[in-house]
Short mmCIF file of N, CA and C in Angstrom, two decimals:
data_model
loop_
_atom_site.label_atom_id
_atom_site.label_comp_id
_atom_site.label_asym_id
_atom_site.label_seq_id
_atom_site.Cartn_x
_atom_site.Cartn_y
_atom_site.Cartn_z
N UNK A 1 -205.18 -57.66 -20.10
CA UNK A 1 -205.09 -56.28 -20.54
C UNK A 1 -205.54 -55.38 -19.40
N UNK A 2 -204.23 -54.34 -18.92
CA UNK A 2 -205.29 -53.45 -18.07
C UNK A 2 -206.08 -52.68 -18.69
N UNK A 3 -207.57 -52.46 -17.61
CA UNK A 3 -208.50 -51.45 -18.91
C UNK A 3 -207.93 -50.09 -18.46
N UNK A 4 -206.96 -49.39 -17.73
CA UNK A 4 -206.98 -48.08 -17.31
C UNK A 4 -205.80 -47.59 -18.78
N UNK A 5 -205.50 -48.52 -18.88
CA UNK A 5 -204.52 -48.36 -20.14
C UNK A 5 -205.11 -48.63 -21.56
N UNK A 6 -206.17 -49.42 -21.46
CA UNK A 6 -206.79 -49.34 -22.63
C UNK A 6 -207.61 -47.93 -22.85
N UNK A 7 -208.35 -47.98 -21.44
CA UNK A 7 -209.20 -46.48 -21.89
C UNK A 7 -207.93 -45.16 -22.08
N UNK A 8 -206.88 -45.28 -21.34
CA UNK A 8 -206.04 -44.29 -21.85
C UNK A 8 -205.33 -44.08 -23.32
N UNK A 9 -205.47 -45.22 -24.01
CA UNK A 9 -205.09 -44.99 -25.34
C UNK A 9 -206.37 -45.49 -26.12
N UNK A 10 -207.27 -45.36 -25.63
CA UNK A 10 -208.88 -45.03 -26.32
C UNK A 10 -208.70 -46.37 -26.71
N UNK A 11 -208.95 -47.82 -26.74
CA UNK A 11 -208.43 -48.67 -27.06
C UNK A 11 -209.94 -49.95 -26.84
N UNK A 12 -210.63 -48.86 -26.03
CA UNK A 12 -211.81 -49.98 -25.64
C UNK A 12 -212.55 -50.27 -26.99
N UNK A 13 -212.40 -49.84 -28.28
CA UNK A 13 -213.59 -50.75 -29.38
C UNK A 13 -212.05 -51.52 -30.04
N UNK A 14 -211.05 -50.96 -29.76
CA UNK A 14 -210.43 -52.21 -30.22
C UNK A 14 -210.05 -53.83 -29.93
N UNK A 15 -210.25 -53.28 -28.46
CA UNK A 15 -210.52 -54.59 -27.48
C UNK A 15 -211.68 -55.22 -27.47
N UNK A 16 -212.47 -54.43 -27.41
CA UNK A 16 -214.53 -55.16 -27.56
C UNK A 16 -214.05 -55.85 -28.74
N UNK A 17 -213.75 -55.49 -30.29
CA UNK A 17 -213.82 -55.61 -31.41
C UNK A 17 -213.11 -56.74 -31.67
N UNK A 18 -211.46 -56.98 -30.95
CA UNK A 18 -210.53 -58.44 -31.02
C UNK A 18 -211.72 -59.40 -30.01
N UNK A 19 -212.05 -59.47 -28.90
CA UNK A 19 -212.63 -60.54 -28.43
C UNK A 19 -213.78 -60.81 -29.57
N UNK A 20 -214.63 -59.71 -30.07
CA UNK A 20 -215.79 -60.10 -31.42
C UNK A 20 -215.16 -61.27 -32.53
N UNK A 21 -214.09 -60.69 -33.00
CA UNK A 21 -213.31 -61.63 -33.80
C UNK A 21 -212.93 -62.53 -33.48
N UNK A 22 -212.51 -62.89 -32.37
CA UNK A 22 -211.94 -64.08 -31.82
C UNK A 22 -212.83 -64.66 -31.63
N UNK A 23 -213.69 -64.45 -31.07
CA UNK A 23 -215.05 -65.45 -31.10
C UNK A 23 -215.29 -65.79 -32.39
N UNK A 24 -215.88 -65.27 -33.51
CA UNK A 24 -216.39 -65.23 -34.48
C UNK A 24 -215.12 -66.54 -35.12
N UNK A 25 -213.79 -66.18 -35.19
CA UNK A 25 -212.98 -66.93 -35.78
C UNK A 25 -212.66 -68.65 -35.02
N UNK A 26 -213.01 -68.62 -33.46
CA UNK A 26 -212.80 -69.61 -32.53
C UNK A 26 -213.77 -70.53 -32.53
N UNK A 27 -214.94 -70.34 -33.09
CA UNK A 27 -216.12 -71.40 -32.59
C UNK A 27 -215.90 -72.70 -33.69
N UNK A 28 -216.72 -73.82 -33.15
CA UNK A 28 -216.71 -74.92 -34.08
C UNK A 28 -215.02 -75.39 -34.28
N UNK A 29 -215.21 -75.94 -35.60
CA UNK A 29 -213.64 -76.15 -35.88
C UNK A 29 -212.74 -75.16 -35.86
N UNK A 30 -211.64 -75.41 -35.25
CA UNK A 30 -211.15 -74.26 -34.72
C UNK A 30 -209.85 -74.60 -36.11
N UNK A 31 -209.72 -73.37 -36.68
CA UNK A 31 -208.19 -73.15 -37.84
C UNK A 31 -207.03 -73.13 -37.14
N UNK A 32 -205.80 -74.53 -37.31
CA UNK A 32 -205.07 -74.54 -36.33
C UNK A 32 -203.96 -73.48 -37.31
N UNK A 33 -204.37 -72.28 -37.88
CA UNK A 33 -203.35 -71.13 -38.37
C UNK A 33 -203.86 -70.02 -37.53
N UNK A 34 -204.21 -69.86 -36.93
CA UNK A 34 -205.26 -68.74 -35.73
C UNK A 34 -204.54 -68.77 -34.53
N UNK A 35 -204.11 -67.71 -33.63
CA UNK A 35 -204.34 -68.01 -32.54
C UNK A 35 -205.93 -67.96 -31.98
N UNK A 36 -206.85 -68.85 -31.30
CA UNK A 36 -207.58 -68.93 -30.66
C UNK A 36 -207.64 -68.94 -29.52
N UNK A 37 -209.05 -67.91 -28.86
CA UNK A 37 -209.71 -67.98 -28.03
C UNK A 37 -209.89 -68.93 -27.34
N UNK A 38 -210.05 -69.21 -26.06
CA UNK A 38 -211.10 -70.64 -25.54
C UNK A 38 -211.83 -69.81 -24.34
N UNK A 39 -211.55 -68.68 -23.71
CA UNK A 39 -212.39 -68.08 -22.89
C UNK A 39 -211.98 -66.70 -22.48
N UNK A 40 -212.96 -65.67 -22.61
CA UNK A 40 -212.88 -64.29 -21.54
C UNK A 40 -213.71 -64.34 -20.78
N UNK A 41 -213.00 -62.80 -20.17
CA UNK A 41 -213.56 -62.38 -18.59
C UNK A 41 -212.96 -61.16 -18.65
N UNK A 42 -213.54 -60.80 -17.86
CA UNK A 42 -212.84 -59.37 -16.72
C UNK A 42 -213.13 -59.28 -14.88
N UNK A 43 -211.99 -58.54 -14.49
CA UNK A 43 -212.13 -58.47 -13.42
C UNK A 43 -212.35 -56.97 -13.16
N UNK A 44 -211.97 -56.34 -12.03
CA UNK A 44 -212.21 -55.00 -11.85
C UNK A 44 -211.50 -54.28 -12.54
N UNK A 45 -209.99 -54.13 -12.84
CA UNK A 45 -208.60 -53.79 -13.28
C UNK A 45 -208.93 -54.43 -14.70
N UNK A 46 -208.87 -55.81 -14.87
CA UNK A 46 -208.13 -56.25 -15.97
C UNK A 46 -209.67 -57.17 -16.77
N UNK A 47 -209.16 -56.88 -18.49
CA UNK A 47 -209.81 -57.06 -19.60
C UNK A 47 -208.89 -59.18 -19.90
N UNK A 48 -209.31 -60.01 -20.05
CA UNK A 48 -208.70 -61.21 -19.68
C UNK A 48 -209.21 -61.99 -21.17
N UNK A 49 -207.95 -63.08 -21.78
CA UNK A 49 -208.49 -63.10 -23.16
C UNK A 49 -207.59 -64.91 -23.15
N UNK A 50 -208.44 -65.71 -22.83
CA UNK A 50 -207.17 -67.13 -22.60
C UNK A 50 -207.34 -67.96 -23.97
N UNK A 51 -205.88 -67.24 -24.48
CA UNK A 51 -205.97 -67.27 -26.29
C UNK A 51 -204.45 -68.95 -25.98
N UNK A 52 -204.45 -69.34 -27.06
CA UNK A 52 -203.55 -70.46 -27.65
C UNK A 52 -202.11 -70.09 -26.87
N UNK A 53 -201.19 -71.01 -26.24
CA UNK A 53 -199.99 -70.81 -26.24
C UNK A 53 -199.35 -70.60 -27.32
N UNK A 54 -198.36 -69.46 -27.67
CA UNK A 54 -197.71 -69.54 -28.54
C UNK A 54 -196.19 -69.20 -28.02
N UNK A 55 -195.24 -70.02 -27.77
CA UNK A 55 -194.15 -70.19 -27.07
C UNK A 55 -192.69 -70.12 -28.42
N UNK A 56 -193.01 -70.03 -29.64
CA UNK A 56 -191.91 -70.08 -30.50
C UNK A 56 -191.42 -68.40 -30.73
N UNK A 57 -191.87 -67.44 -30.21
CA UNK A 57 -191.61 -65.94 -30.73
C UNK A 57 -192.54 -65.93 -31.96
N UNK A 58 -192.19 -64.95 -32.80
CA UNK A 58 -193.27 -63.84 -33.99
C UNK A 58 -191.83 -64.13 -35.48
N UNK A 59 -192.49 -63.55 -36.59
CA UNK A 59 -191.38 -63.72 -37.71
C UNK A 59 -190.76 -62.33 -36.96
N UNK A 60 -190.96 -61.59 -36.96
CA UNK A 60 -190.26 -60.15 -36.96
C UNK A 60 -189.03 -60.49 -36.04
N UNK A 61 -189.40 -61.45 -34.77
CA UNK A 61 -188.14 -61.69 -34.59
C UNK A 61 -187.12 -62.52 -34.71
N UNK A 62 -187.32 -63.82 -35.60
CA UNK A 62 -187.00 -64.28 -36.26
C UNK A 62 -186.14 -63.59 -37.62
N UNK A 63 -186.97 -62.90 -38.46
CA UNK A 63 -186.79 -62.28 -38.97
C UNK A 63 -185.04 -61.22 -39.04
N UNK A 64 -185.54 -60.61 -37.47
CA UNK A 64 -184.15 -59.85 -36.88
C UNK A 64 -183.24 -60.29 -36.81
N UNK A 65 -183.45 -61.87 -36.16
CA UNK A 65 -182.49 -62.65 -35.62
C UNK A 65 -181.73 -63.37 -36.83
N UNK A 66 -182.37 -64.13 -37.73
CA UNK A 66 -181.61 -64.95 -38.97
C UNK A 66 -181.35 -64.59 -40.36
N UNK A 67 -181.79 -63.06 -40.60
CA UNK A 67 -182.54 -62.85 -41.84
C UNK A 67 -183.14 -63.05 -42.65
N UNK A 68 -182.99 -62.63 -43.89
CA UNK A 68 -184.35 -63.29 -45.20
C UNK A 68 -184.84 -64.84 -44.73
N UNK A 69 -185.74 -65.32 -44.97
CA UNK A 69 -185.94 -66.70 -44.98
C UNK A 69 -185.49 -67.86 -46.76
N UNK A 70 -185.28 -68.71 -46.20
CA UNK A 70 -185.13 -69.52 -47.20
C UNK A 70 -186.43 -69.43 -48.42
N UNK A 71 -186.43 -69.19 -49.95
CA UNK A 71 -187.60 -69.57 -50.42
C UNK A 71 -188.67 -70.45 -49.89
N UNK A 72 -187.91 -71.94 -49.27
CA UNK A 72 -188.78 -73.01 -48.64
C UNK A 72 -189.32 -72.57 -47.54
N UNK A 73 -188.86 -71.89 -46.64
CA UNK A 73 -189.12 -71.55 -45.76
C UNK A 73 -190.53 -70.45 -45.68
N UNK A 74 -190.59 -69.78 -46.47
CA UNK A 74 -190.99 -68.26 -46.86
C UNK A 74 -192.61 -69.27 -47.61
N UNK A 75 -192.10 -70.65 -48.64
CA UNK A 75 -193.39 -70.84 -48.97
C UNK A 75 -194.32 -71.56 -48.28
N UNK A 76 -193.49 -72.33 -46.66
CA UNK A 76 -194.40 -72.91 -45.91
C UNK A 76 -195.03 -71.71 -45.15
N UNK A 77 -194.37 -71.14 -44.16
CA UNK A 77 -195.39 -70.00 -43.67
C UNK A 77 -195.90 -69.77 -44.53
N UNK A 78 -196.02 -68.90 -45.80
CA UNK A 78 -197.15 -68.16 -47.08
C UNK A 78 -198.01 -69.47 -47.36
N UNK A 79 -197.74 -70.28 -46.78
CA UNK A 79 -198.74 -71.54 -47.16
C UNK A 79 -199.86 -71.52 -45.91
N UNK A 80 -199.41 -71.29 -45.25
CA UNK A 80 -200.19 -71.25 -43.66
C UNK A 80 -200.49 -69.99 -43.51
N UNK A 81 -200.32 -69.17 -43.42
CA UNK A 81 -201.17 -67.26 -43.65
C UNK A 81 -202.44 -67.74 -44.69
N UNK A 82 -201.65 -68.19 -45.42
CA UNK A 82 -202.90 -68.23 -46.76
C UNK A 82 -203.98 -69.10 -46.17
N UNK A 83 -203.41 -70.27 -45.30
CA UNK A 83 -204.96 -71.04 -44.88
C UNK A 83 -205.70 -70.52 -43.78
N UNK A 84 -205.34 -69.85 -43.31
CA UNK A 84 -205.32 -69.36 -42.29
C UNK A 84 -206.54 -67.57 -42.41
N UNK A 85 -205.14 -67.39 -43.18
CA UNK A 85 -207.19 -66.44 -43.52
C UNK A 85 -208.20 -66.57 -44.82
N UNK A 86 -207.97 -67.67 -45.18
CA UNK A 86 -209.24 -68.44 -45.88
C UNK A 86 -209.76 -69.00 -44.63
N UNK A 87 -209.45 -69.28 -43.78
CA UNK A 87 -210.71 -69.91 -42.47
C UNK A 87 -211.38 -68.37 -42.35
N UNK A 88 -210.78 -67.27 -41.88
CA UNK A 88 -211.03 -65.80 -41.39
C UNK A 88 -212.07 -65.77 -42.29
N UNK A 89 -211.40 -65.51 -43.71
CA UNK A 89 -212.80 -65.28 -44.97
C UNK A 89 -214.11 -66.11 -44.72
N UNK A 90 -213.86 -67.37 -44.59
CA UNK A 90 -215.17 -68.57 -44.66
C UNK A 90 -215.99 -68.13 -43.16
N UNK A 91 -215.53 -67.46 -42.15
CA UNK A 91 -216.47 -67.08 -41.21
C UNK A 91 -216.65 -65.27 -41.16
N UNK A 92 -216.72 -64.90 -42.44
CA UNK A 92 -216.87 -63.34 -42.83
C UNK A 92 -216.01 -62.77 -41.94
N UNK A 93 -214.62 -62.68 -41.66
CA UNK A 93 -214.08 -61.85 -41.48
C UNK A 93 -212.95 -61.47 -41.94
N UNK A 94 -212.40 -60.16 -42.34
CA UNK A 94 -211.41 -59.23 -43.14
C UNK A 94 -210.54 -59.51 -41.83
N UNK A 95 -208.86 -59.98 -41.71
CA UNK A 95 -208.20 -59.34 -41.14
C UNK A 95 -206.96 -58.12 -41.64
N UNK A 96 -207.12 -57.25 -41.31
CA UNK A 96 -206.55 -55.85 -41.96
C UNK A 96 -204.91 -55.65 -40.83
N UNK A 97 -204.67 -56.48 -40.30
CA UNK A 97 -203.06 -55.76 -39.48
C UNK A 97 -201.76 -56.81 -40.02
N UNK A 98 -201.65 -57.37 -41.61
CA UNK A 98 -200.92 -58.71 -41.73
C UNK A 98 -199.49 -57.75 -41.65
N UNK A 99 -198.50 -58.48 -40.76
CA UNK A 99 -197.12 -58.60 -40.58
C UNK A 99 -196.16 -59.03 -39.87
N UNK A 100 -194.73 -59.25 -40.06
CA UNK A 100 -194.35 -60.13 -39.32
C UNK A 100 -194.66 -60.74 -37.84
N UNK A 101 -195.04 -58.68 -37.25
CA UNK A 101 -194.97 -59.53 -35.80
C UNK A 101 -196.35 -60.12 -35.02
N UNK A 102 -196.96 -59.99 -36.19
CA UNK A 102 -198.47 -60.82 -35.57
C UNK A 102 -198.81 -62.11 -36.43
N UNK A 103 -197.46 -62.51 -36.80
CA UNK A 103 -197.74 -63.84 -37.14
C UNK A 103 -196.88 -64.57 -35.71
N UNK A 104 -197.44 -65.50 -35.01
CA UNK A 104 -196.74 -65.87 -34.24
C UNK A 104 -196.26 -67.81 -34.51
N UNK A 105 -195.15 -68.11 -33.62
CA UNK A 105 -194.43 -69.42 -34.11
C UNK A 105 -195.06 -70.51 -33.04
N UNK A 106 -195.58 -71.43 -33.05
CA UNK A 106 -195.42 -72.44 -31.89
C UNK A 106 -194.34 -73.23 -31.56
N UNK A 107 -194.07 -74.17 -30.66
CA UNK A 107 -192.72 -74.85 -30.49
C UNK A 107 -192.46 -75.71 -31.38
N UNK A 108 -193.30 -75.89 -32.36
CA UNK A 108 -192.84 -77.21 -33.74
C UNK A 108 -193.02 -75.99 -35.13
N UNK A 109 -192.61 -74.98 -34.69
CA UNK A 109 -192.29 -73.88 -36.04
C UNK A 109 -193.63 -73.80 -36.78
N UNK A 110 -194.81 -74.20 -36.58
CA UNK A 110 -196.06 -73.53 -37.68
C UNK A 110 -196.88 -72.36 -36.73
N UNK A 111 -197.19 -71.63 -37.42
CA UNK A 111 -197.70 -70.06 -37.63
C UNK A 111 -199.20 -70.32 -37.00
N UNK A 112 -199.29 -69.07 -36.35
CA UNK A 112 -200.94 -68.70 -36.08
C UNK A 112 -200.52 -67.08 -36.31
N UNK A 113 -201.71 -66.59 -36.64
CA UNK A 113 -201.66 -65.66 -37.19
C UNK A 113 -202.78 -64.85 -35.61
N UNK A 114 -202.27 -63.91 -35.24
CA UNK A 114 -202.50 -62.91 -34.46
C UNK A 114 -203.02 -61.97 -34.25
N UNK A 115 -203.76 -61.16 -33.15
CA UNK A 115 -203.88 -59.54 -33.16
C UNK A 115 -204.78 -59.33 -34.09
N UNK A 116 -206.28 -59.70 -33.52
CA UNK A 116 -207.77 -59.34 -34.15
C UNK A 116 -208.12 -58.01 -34.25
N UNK A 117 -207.46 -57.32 -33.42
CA UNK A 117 -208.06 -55.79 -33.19
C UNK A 117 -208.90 -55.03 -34.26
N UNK A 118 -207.90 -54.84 -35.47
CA UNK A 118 -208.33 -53.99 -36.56
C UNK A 118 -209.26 -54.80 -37.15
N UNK A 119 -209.62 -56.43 -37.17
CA UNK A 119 -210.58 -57.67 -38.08
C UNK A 119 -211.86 -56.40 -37.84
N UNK A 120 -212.49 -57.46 -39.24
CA UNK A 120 -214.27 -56.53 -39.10
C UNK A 120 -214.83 -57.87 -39.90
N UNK A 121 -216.18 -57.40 -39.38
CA UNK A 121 -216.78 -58.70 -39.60
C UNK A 121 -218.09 -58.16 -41.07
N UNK A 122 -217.72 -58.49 -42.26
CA UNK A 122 -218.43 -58.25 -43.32
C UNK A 122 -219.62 -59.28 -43.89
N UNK A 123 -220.43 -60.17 -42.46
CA UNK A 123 -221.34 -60.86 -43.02
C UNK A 123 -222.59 -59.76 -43.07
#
């Protein structure tokens, strides 16, 4: 992330606030419905966040690309969102941004769910 662009769209507690969550959601057993953390940093320029490969695209574009999903389809992802922030809940945190395009796909089609920014932590 550059920070000259974060501080230009005022963006620095949303960035402090996703690495908070990501930590908070990354430690111990890690929820393989998450994208996770494994390390930050910064350099002079840039805010640095070395989160999970996720190489399959997001639903939204999926979504664009094939339309509606199959019921089956629709109840395995809603099966994996759902576990996915029951891990979030079990380490007190709300995530508040759910939609297609921050659910993301890996290369064997299951979901991690994305984009901590708006999370808050209600322990």
């Amino acid at each position: 992330l550059d920070k000259k662009r974060i501080k230009m769209k005022q963006g620095e507690t949303l960035a402090l606030n996703e690495r908070i969550m990501l930590s908070l959601v990354s430690t111990g057993e890690d929820c393989p419905f998450i994208v996770c953390m494994t390390y930050a940093f910064h350099t002079p320029d840039k805010l640095c966040f070395i989160l999970d490969l996720m190489n399959g695209g997001d639903l939204h574009y999926h979504l664009s690309q094939h339309g509606v999903f199959s019921e089956q389809e629709m109840r395995f992802y809603a099966a994996e969102v759902i576990l996915g922030l029951e891990h979030m809940h079990s380490r007190y945190v709300v995530y508040r941004d759910l939609k297609p395009a921050n659910i993301l796909l890996d290369e064997n089609g299951h979901i991690r769910i994305s984009d901590l920014g708006l999370a808050c932590d209600f322990s």
